[in-house]
mmCIF file of C-alpha atoms in Angstrom:
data_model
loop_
_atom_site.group_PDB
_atom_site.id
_atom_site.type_symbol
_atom_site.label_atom_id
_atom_site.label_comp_id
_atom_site.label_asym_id
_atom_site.label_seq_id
_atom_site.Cartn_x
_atom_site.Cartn_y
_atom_site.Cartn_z
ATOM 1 C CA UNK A 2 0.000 0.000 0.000
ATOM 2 C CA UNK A 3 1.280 3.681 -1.015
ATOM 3 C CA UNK A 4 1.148 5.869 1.691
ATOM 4 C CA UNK A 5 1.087 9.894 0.499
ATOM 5 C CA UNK A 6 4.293 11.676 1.388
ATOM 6 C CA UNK A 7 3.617 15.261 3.684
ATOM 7 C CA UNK A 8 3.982 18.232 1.396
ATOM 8 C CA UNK A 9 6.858 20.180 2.378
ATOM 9 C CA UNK A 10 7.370 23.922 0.754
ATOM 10 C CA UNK A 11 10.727 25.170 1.094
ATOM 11 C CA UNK A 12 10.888 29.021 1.035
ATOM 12 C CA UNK A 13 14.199 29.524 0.537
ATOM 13 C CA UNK A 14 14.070 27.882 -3.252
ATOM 14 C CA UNK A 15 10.666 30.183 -3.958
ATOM 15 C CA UNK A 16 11.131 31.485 -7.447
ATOM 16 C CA UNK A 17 12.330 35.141 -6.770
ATOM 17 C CA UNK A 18 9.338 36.478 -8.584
ATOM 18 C CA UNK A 19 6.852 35.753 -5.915
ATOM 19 C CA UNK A 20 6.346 39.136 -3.767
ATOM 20 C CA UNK A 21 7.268 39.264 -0.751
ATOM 21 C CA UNK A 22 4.678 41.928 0.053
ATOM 22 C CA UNK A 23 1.916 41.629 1.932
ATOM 23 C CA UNK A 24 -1.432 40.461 0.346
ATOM 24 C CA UNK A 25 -3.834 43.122 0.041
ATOM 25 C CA UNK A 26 -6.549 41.276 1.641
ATOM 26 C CA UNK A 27 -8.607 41.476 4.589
ATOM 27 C CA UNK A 28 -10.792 39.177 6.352
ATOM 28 C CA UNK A 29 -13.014 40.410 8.808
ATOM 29 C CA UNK A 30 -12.222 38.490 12.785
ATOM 30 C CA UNK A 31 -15.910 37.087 12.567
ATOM 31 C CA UNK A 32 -16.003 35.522 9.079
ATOM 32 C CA UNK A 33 -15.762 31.673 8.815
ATOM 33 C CA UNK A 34 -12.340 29.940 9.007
ATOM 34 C CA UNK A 35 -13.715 26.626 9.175
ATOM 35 C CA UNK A 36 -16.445 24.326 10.523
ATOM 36 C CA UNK A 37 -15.474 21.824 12.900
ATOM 37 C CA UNK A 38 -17.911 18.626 12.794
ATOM 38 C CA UNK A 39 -18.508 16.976 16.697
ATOM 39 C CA UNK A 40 -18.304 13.142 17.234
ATOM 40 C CA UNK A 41 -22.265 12.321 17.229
ATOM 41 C CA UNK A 42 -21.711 10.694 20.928
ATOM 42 C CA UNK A 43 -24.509 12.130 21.314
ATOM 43 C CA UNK A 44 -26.617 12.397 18.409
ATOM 44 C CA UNK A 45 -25.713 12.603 14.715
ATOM 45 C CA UNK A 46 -22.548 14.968 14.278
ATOM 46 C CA UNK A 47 -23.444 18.376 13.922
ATOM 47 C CA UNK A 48 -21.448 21.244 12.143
ATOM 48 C CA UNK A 49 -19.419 24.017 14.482
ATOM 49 C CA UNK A 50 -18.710 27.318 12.625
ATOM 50 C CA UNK A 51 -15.568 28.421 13.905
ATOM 51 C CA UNK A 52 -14.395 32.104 13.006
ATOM 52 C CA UNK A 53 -11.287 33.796 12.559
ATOM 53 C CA UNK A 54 -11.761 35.394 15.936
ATOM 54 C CA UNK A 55 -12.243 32.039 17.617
ATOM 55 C CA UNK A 56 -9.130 30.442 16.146
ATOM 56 C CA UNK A 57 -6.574 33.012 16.762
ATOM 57 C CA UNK A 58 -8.045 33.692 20.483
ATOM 58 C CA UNK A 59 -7.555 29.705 20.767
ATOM 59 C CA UNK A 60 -3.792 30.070 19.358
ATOM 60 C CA UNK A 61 -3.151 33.015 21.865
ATOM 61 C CA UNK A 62 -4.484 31.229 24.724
ATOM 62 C CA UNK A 63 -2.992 27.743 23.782
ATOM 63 C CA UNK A 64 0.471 29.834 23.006
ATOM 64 C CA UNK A 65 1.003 31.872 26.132
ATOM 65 C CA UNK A 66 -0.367 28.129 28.513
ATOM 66 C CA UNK A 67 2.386 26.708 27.164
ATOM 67 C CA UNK A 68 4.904 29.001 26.401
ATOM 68 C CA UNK A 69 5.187 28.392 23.018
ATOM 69 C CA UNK A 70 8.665 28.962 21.110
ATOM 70 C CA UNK A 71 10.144 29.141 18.017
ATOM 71 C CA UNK A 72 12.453 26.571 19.568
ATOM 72 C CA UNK A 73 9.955 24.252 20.073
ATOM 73 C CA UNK A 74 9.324 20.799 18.096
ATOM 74 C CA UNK A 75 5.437 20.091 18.123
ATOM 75 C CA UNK A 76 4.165 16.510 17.499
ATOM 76 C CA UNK A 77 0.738 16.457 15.013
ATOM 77 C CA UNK A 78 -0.672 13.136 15.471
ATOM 78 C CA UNK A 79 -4.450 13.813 14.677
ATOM 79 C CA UNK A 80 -6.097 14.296 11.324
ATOM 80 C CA UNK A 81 -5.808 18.097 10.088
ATOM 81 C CA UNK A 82 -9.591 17.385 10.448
ATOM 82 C CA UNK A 83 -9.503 16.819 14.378
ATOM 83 C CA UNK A 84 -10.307 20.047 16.167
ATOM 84 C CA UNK A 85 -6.286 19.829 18.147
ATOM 85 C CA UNK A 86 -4.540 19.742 14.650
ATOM 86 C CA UNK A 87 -6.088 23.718 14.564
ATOM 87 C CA UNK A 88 -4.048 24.576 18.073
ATOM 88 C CA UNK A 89 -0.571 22.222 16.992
ATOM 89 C CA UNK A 90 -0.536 23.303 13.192
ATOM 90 C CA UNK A 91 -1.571 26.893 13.615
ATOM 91 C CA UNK A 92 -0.099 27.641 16.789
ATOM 92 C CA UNK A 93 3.451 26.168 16.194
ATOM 93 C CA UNK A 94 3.479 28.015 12.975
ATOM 94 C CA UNK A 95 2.588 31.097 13.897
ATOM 95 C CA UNK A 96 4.905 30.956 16.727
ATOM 96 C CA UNK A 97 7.883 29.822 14.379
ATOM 97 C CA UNK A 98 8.011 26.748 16.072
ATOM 98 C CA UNK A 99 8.027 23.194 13.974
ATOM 99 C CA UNK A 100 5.885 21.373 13.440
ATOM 100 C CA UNK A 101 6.727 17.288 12.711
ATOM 101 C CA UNK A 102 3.579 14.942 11.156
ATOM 102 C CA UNK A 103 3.701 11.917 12.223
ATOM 103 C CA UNK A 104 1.144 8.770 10.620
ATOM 104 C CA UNK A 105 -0.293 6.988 13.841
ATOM 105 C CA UNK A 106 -2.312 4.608 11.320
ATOM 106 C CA UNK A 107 0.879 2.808 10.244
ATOM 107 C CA UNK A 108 2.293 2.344 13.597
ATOM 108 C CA UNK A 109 3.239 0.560 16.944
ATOM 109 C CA UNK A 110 3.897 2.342 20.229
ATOM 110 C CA UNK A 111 7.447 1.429 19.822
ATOM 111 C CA UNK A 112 7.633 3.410 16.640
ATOM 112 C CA UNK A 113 6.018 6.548 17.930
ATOM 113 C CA UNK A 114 8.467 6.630 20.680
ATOM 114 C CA UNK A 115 11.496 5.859 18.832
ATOM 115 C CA UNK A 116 10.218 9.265 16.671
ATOM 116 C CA UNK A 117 9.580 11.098 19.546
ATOM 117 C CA UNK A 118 13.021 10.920 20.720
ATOM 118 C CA UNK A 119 14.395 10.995 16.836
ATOM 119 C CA UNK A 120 12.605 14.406 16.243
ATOM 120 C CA UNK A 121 13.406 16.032 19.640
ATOM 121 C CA UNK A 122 9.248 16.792 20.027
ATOM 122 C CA UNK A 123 9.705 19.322 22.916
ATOM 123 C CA UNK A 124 5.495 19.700 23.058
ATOM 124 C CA UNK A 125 3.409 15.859 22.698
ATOM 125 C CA UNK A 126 -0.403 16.528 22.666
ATOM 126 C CA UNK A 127 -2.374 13.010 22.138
ATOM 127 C CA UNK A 128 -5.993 11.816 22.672
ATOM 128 C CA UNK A 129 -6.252 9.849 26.373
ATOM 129 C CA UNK A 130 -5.773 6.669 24.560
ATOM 130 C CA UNK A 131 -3.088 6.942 22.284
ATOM 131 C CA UNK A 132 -1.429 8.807 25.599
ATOM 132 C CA UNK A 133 -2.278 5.624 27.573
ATOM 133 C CA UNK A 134 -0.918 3.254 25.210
ATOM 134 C CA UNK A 135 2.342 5.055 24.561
ATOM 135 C CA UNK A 136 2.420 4.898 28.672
ATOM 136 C CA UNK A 137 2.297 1.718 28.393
ATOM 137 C CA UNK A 138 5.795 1.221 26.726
ATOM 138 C CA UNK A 139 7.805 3.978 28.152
ATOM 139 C CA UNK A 140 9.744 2.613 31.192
ATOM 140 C CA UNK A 141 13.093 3.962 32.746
ATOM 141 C CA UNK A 142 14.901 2.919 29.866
ATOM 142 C CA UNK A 143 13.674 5.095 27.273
ATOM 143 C CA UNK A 144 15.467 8.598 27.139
ATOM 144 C CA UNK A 145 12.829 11.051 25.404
ATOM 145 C CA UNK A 146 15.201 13.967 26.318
ATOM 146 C CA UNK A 147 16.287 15.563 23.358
ATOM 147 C CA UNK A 148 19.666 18.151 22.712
ATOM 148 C CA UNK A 149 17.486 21.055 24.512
ATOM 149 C CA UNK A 150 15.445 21.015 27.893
ATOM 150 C CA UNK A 151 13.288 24.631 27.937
ATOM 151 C CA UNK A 152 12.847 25.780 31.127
ATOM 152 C CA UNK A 153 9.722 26.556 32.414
#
């Protein structure tokens, strides 16, 4: 089975005659960014309208609880289409911080660690069960310390 390969942009091999300006556009802090769908737990799933407004007051609050820094390396392990992907993608962008993808489908606990400690992810954000089951292999022996430790 193919799996897709992440898209990666590098800027610094952008032809040269992209501006660097600015777009002249503006979007008003109410307008629609997205619509986030719930689970149905409770019923069938129902559509959320997010706005602008509500995403980047999300990213300031998510940023400043956790100190976010350009330094940091941010593990995305939900679907862009989870409602966390919004605070990991956006806010480590925005922050300059990276951001490393990582394809829990094709995986074993084992794996994920081993990556976690390969890409030096400084900020881990997981659903209760993935958390629980990556718990479950982590024992004295595993070093998930990577070159820098951020003070808090």
């Amino acid at each position: 089975v193919m799996r897709p390969l992440p898209a990666v942009l590098n800027t610094s091999r952008l032809p040269e005659e992209i501006s660097k300006a600015e777009p002249d556009v503006v979007i008003p802090p109410d307008q629609l960014a997205y619509i986030l769908y719930t689970s149905g737990s409770t019923g069938p799933p129902k559509g959320v309208m997010q706005s602008h407004r509500n995403v980047l007051c999300n990213i300031r609050n998510y940023t400043n609880d956790i100190h976010l820094a350009p330094s940091d390396r941010l593990s995305l392990l939900t679907s862009f289409s989870f409602a966390a992907s919004v605070s990991d993608l956006y806010g480590g962008l925005m922050n300059g911080a990276t951001v490393c993808l990582f394809d829990l489908k094709h995986a074993t606990p084992q794996s994920c660690v081993q990556w976690l400690h390969q890409k030096h992810i400084t900020i881990f954000y997981s659903v209760p069960s993935v958390f629980r089951l990556l718990g479950s292999v982590i024992d004295d022996t595993v070093d998930l310390s990577g070159p820098e430790v951020r003070g808090g």
